Coordinates of C-alpha atoms (C1' of nucleotides) and ligand atoms in Angstrom, one line a residue:
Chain A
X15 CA 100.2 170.8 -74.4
X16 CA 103.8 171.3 -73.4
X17 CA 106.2 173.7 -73.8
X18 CA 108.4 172.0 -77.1
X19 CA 105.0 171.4 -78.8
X20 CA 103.8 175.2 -77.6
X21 CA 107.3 176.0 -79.2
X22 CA 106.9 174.2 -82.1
X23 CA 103.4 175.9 -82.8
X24 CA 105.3 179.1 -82.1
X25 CA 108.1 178.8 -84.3
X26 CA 106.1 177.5 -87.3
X27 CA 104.0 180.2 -87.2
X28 CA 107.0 183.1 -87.0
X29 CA 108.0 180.6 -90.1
X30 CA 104.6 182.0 -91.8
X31 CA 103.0 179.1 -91.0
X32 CA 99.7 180.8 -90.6
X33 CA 99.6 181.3 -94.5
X34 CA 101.8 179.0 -96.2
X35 CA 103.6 175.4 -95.7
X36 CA 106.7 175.4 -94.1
X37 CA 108.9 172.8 -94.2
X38 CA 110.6 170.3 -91.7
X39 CA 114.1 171.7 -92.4
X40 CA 113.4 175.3 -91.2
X41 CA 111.3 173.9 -88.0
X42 CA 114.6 171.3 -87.1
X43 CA 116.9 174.6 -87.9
X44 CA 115.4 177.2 -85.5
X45 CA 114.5 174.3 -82.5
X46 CA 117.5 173.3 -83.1
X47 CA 116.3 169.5 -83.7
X48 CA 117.1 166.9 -85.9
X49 CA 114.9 166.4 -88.9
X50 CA 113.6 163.2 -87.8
X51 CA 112.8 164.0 -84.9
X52 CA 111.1 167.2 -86.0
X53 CA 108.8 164.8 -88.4
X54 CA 107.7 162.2 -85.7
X55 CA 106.3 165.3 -83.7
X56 CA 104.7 167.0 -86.8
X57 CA 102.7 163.9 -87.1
X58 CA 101.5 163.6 -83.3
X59 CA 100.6 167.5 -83.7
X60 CA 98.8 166.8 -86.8
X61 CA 96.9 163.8 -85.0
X62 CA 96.2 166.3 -81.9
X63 CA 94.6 168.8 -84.7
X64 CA 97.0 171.9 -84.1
X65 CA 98.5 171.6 -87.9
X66 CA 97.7 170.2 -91.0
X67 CA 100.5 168.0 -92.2
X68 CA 101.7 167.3 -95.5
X69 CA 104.3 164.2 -96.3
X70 CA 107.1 165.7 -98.0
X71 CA 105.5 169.0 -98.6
X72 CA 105.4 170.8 -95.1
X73 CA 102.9 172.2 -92.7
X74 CA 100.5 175.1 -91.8
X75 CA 98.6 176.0 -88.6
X76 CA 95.0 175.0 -88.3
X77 CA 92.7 177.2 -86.2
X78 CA 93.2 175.5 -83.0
X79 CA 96.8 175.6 -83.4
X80 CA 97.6 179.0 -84.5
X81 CA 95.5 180.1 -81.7
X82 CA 98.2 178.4 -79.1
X83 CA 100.7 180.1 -81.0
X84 CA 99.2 183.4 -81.1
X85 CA 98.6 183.2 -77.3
X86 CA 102.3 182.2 -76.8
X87 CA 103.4 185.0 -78.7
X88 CA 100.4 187.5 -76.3
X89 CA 102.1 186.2 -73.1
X90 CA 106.4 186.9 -74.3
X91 CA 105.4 189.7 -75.5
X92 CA 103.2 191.1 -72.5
X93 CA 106.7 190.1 -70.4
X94 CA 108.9 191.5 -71.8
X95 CA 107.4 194.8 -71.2
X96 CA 106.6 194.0 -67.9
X97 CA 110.7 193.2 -67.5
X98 CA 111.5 196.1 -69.6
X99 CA 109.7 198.8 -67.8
X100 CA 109.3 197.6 -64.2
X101 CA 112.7 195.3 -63.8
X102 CA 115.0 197.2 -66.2
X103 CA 116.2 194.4 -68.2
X104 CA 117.9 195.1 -71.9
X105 CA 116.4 194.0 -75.1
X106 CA 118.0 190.7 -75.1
X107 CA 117.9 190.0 -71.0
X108 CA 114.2 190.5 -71.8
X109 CA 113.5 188.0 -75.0
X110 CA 115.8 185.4 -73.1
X111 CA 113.2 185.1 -70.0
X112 CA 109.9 186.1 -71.6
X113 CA 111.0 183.0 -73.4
X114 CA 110.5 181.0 -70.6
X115 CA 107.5 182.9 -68.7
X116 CA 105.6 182.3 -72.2
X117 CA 104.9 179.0 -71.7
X118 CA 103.5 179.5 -67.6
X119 CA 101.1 182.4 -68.7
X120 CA 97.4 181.4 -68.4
X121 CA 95.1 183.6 -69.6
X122 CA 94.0 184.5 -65.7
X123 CA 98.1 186.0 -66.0
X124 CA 98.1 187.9 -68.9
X125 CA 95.2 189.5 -68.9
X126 CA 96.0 190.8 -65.3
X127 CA 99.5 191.8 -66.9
X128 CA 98.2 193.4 -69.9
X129 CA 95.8 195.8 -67.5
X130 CA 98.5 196.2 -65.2
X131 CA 101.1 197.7 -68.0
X132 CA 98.2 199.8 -69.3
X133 CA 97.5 197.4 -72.7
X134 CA 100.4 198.1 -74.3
X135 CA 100.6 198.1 -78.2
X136 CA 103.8 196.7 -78.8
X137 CA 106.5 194.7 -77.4
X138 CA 110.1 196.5 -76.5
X139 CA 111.2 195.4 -79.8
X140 CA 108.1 196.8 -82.3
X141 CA 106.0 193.4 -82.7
X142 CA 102.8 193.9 -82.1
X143 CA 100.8 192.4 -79.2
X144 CA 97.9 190.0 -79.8
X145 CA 94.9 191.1 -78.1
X146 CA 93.2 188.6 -75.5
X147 CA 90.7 187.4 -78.6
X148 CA 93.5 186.6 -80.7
X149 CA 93.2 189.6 -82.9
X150 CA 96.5 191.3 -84.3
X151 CA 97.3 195.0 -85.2
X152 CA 99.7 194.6 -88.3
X153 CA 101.2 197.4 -89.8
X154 CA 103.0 197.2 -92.9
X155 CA 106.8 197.4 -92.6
X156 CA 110.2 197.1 -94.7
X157 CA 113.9 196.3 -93.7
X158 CA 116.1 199.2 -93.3
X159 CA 118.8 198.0 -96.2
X160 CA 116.0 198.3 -98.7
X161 CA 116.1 202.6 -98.1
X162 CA 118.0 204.1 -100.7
X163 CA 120.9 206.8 -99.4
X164 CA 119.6 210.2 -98.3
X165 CA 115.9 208.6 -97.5
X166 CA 114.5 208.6 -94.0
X167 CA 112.0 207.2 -92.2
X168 CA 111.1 205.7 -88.6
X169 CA 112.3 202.4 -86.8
X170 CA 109.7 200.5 -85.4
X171 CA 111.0 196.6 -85.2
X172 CA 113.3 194.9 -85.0
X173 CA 114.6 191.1 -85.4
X174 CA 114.5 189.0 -82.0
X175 CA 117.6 187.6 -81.4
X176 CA 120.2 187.9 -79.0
X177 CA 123.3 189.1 -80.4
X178 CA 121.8 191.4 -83.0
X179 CA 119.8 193.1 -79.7
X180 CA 122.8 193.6 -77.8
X181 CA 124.5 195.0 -81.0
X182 CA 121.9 197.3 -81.9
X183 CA 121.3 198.6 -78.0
X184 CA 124.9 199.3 -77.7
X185 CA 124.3 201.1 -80.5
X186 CA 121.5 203.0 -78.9
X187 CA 119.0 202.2 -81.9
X188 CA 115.1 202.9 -80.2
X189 CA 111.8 201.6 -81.5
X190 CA 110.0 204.8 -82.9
X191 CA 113.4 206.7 -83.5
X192 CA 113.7 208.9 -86.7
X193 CA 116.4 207.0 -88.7
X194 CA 117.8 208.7 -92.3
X195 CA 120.5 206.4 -94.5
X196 CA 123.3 208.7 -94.8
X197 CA 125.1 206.6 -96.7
X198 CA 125.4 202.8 -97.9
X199 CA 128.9 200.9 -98.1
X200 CA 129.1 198.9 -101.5
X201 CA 128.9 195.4 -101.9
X202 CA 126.7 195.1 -98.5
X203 CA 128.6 197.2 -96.5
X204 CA 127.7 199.1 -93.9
X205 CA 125.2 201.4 -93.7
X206 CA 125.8 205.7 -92.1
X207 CA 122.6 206.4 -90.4
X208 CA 121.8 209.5 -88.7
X209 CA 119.6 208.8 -85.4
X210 CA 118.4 212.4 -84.5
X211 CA 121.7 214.0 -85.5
X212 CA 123.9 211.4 -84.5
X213 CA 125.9 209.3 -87.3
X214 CA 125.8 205.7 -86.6
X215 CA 126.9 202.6 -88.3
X216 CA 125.4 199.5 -88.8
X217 CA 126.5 196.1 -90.6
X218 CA 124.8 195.0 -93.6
X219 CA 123.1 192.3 -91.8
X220 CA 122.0 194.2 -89.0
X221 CA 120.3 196.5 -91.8
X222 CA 118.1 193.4 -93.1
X223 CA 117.0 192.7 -89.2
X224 CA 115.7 196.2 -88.8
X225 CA 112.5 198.0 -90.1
X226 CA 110.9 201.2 -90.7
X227 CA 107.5 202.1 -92.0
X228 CA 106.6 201.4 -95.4
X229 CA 106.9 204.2 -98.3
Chain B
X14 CA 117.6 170.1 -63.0
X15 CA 114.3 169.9 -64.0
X16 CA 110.7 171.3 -62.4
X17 CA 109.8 168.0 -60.7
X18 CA 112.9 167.4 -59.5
X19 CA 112.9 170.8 -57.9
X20 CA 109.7 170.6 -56.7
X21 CA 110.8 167.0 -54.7
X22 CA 113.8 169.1 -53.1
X23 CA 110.9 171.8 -52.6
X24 CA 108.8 169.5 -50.9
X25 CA 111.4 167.3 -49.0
X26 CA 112.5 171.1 -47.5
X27 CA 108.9 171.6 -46.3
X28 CA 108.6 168.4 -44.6
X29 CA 111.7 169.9 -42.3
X30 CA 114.3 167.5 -44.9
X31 CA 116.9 170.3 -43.4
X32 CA 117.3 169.5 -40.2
X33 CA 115.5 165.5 -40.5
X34 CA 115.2 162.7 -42.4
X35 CA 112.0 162.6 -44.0
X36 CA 110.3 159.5 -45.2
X37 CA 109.2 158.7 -48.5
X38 CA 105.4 157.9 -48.1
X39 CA 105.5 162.0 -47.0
X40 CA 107.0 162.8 -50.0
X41 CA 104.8 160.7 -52.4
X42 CA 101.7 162.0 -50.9
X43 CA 102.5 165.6 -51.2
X44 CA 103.5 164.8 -54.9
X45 CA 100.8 162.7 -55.9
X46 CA 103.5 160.2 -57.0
X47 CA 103.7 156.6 -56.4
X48 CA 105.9 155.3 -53.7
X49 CA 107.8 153.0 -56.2
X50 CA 108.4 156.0 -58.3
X51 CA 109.8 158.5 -55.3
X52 CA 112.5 155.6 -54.4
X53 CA 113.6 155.7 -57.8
X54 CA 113.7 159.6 -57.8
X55 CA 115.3 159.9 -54.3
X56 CA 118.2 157.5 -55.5
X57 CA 119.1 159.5 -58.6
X58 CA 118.8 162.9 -56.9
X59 CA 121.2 161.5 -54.3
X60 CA 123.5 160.3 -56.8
X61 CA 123.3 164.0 -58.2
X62 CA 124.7 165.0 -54.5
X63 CA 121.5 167.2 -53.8
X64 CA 120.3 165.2 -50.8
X65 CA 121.6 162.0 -48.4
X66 CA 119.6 158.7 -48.5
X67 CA 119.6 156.2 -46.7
X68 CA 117.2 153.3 -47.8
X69 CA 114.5 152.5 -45.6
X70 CA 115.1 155.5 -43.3
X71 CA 114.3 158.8 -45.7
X72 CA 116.1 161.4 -47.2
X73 CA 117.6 164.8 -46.1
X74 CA 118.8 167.5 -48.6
X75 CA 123.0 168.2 -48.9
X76 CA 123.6 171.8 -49.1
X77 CA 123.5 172.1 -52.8
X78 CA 120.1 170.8 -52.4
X79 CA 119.0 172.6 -49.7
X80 CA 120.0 175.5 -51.7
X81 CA 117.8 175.1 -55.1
X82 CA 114.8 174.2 -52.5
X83 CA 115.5 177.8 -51.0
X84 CA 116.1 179.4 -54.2
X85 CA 112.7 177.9 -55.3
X86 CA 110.4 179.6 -52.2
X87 CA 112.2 183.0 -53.0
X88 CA 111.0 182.7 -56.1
X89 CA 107.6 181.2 -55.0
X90 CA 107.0 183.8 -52.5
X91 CA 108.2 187.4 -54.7
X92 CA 105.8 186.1 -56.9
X93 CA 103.0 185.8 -54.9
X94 CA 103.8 189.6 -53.7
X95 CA 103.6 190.6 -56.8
X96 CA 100.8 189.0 -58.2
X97 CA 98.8 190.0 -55.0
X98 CA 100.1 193.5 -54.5
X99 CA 100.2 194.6 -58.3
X100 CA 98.1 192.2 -60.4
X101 CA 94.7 191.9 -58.2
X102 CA 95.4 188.1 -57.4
X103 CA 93.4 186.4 -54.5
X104 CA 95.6 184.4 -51.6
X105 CA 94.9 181.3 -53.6
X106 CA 95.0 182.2 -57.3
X107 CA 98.5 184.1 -56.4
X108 CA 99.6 180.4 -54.8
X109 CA 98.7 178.7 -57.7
X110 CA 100.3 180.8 -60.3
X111 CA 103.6 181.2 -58.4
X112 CA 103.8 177.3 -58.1
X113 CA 104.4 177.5 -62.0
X114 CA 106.8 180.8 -61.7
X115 CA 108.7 179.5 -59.1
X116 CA 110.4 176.9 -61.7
X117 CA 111.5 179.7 -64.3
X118 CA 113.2 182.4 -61.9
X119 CA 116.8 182.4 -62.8
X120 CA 118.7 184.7 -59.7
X121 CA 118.9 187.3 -62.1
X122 CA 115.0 187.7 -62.3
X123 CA 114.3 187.4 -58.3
X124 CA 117.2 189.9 -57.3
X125 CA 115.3 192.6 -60.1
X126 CA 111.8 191.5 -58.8
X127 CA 112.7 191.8 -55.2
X128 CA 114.3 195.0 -55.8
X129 CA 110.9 196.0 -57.9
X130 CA 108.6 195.0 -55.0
X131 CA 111.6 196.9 -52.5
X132 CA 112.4 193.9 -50.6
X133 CA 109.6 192.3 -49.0
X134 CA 110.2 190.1 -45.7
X135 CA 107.2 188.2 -45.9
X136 CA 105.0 186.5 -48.7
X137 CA 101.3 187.1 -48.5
X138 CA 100.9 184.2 -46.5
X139 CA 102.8 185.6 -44.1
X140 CA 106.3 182.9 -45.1
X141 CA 109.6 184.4 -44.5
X142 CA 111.2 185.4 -48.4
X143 CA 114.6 184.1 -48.2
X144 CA 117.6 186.6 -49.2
X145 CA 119.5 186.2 -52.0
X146 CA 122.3 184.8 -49.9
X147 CA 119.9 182.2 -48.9
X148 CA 119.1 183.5 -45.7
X149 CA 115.9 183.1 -43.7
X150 CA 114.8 184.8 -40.8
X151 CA 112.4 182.7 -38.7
X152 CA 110.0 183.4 -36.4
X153 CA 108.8 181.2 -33.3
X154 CA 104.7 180.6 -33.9
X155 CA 102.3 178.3 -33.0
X156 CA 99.1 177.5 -34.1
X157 CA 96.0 179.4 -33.6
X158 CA 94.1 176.0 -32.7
X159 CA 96.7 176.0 -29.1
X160 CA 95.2 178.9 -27.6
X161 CA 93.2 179.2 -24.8
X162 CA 89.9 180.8 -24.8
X163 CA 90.7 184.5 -23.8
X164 CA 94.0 185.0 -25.0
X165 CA 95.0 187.2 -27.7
X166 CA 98.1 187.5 -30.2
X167 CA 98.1 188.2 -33.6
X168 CA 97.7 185.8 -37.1
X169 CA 101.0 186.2 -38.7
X170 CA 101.1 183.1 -41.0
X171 CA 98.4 180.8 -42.9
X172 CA 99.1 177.3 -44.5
X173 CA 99.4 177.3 -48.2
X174 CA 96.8 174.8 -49.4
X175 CA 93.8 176.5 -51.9
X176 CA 90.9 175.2 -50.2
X177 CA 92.2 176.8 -46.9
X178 CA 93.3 180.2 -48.3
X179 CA 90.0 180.5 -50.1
X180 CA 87.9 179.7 -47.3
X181 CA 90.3 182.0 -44.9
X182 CA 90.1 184.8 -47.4
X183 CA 86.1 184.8 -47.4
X184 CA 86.4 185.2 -43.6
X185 CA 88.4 188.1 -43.7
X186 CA 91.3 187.0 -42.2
X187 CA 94.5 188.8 -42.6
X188 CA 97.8 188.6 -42.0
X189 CA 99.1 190.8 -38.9
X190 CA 95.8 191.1 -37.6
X191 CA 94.9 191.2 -34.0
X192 CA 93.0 188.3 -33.0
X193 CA 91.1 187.3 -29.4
X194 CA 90.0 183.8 -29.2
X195 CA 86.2 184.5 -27.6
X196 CA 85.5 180.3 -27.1
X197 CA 86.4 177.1 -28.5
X198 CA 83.6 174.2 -29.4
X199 CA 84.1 171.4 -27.2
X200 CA 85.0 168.0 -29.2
X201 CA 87.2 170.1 -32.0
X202 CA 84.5 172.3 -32.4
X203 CA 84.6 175.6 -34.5
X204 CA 86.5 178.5 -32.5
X205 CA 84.5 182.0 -32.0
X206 CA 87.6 184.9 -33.4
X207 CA 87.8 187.8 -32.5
X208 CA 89.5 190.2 -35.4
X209 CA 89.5 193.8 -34.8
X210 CA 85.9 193.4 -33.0
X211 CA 84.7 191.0 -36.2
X212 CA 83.1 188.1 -34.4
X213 CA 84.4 184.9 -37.0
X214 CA 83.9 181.2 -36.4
X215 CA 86.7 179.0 -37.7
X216 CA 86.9 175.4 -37.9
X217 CA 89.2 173.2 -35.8
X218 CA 91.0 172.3 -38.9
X219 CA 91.3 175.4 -39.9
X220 CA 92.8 176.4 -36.6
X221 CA 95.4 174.1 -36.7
X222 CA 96.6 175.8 -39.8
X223 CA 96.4 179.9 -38.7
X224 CA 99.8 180.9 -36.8
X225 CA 99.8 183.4 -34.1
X226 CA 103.2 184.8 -32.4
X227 CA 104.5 182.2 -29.7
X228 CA 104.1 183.1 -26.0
Chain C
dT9 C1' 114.3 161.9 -119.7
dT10 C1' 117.7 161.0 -116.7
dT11 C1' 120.0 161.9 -112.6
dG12 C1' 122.1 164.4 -108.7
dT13 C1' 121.1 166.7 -104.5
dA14 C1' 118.6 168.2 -100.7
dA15 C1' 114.6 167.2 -98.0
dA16 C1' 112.0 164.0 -95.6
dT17 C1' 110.9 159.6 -93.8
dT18 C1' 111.7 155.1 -91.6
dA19 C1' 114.1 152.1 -88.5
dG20 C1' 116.1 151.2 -84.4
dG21 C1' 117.5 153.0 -79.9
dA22 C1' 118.3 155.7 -75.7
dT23 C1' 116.7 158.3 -71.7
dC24 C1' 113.4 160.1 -68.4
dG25 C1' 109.9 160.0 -65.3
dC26 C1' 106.0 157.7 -64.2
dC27 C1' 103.0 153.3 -63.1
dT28 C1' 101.3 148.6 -61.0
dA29 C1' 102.2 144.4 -58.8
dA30 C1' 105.1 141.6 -56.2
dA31 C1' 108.6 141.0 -52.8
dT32 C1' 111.2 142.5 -48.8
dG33 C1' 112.4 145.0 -44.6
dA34 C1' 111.5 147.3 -40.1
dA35 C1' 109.3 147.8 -35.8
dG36 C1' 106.1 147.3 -32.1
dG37 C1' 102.5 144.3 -29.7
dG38 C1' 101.8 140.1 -27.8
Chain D
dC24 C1' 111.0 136.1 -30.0
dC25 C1' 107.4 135.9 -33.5
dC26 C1' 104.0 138.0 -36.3
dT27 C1' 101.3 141.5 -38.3
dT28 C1' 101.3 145.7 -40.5
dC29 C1' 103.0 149.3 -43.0
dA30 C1' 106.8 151.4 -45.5
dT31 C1' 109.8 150.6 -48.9
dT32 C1' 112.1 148.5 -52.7
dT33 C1' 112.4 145.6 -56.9
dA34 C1' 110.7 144.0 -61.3
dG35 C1' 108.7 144.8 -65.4
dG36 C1' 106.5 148.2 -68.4
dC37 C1' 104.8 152.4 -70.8
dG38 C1' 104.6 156.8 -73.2
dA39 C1' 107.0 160.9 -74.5
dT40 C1' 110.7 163.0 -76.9
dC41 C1' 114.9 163.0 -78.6
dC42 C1' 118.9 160.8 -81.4
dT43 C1' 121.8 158.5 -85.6
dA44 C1' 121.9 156.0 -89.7
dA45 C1' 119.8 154.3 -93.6
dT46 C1' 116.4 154.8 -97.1
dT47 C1' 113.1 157.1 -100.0
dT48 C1' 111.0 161.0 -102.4
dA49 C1' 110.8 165.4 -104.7
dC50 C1' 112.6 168.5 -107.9
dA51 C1' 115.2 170.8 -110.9
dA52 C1' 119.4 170.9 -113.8
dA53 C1' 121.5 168.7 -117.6
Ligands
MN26 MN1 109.7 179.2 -75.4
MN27 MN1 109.8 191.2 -78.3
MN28 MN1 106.1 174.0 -58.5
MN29 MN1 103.0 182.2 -49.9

DNA sequence: TTTGTAAATTAGGATCGCCTAAATGAAGGG
DNA sequence: CCCTTCATTTAGGCGATCCTAATTTACAAA
């Protein structure tokens, strides 16, 4: 195992890969790899038994393989509270290096981590954090654009990636925040939300990244 | 850079590659590389400016290299305060995982971790951690093995190798603590310690690798 | 059913960091 | 000063991972 295969694993299963085929264009696209390249390591993954591989259709995790990623995903997850909380990094400072730590975090590390920030739930950003045997607490969510105006609800994730995290912390948006849609600009505008009395606005796109508890 | 290539300017620093030339049978041994494949390193990190070589003499790091091989050790040794003082890590398990942290500690993370652990001087080991600025205070030691039965002082440093910290760590041996040599074996014989009135026997070897304060 | 398009694969190469085996240089003892 | 020995370098290769360009396949619209 390296780190671009652990990253591959990783990314193919945020792609869903757990469930369904995903395809080589998506993998290339968030590695930021070219397609062939992406194939040719598909193949030696598939031959080391982490996926099952599909010519021209795609591929999905087997057990083996989804367990790397799941551990991957314990690890970033378990850092970035650590960096959060102890080192007072932002949202995005935080995704940036647990990137990196992910990938040097035996399970000696993380399970020392995990007692040492009390075995925390969820991540600074609302994902959930894999338990040491794998196992995942999911709860059911929905973006933000999909309220309709005047209905309210609670924030608890949101999308990993820089610029939307610096955007949405400047914006002072918390995990677990009450959240009501004021109001909803026309042809994806932006939305009015009301964050514990205070109006905010936020783009359209930043509306799909976001979401609150279901019904 | 990369993590080998660090850990050859790591390693060259260590075998005193600030002040000397150091040779490259040293440097493959410590590295578990082959001497064919160090030349070939050495010549491309010189052509990278991070160290002077001169063929069939050794190598000795520039100040750009001298620099990443400090910036590696601070990051070595925060880690290993942390891992000992808040995740429960022996001497040599805290080594071991900070020889993989070490590689991914942008300044940004060291400067918040050594702020976090409020500026520790020395590693658990009992290393000086170099300052941000790349500073490093030194202190004149010698080893344990050079005292004379009788005298006193106190261990303030212990090599860095796993079979030695685990085998120090089972004797009780701590850092800063007082230390009476009660008799040496004759023909590098075991020495008879006295710690805090705790008779201990070390080996020779081991001796040679326990630092007391000089005079 | 044909065909256009996007996705995927194949072919051919480059680079990096490592290896073994063979050749060469340096340095001290005789 | 020569020779032995050990350190070092050179030569030739290998596997991993990535790339671009060319080709093939899948799929859905016409
Ligand atoms: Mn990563
Ligand atoms: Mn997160
Ligand atoms: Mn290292
Ligand atoms: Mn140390």
């Amino acid at each position: 195992m390296t780190p671009n295969k652990e990253d591959y694993l990783k990314e193919i299963y945020k792609l869903g890969g757990a469930e369904k085929l995903v395809g080589n264009k998506q993998i290339a696209e968030v590695l930021k790899i070219a397609p062939a390249s992406v194939t040719e390591m598909l193949i030696k993954l598939s031959h080391e038994g982490l996926l099952h591989y599909e010519p021209y259709k795609g591929s999905c995790l087997t057990k083996e393989g989804l367990q790397i990623a799941i551990t991957l995903l314990r690890g970033h997850r378990l850092w970035e509270v650590f960096l959060m909380r102890h080192l007072g990094y932002s949202w995005s400072e935080a995704h940036e290096d647990a990137e990196l730590l992910e990938h040097i975090t035996p399970p000696r590390l993380s399970g020392r981590l995990d007692k040492f920030l009390n075995y925390p739930a969820y991540c600074p950003h609302g994902s959930a954090i894999p338990h040491s045997d794998g196992q995942i607490d999911r709860k059911p969510l929905r973006p933000l654009v999909q309220l309709a105006a005047g209905e309210s609800s609670h924030i608890r994730k949101v999308a990993e990636e820089k610029e939307l995290l610096d955007y949405l912390q400047s914006l002072g948006i918390e995990i677990d925040g009450a959240v009501t849609v004021a109001s909803i600009g026309p042809y994806e505008g932006p939305l009015m939300l009301d964050l514990d009395g205070r109006q905010v606005q936020v783009s359209h796109k930043a509306a799909c990244q976001i979401y609150v508890d279901e019904r």
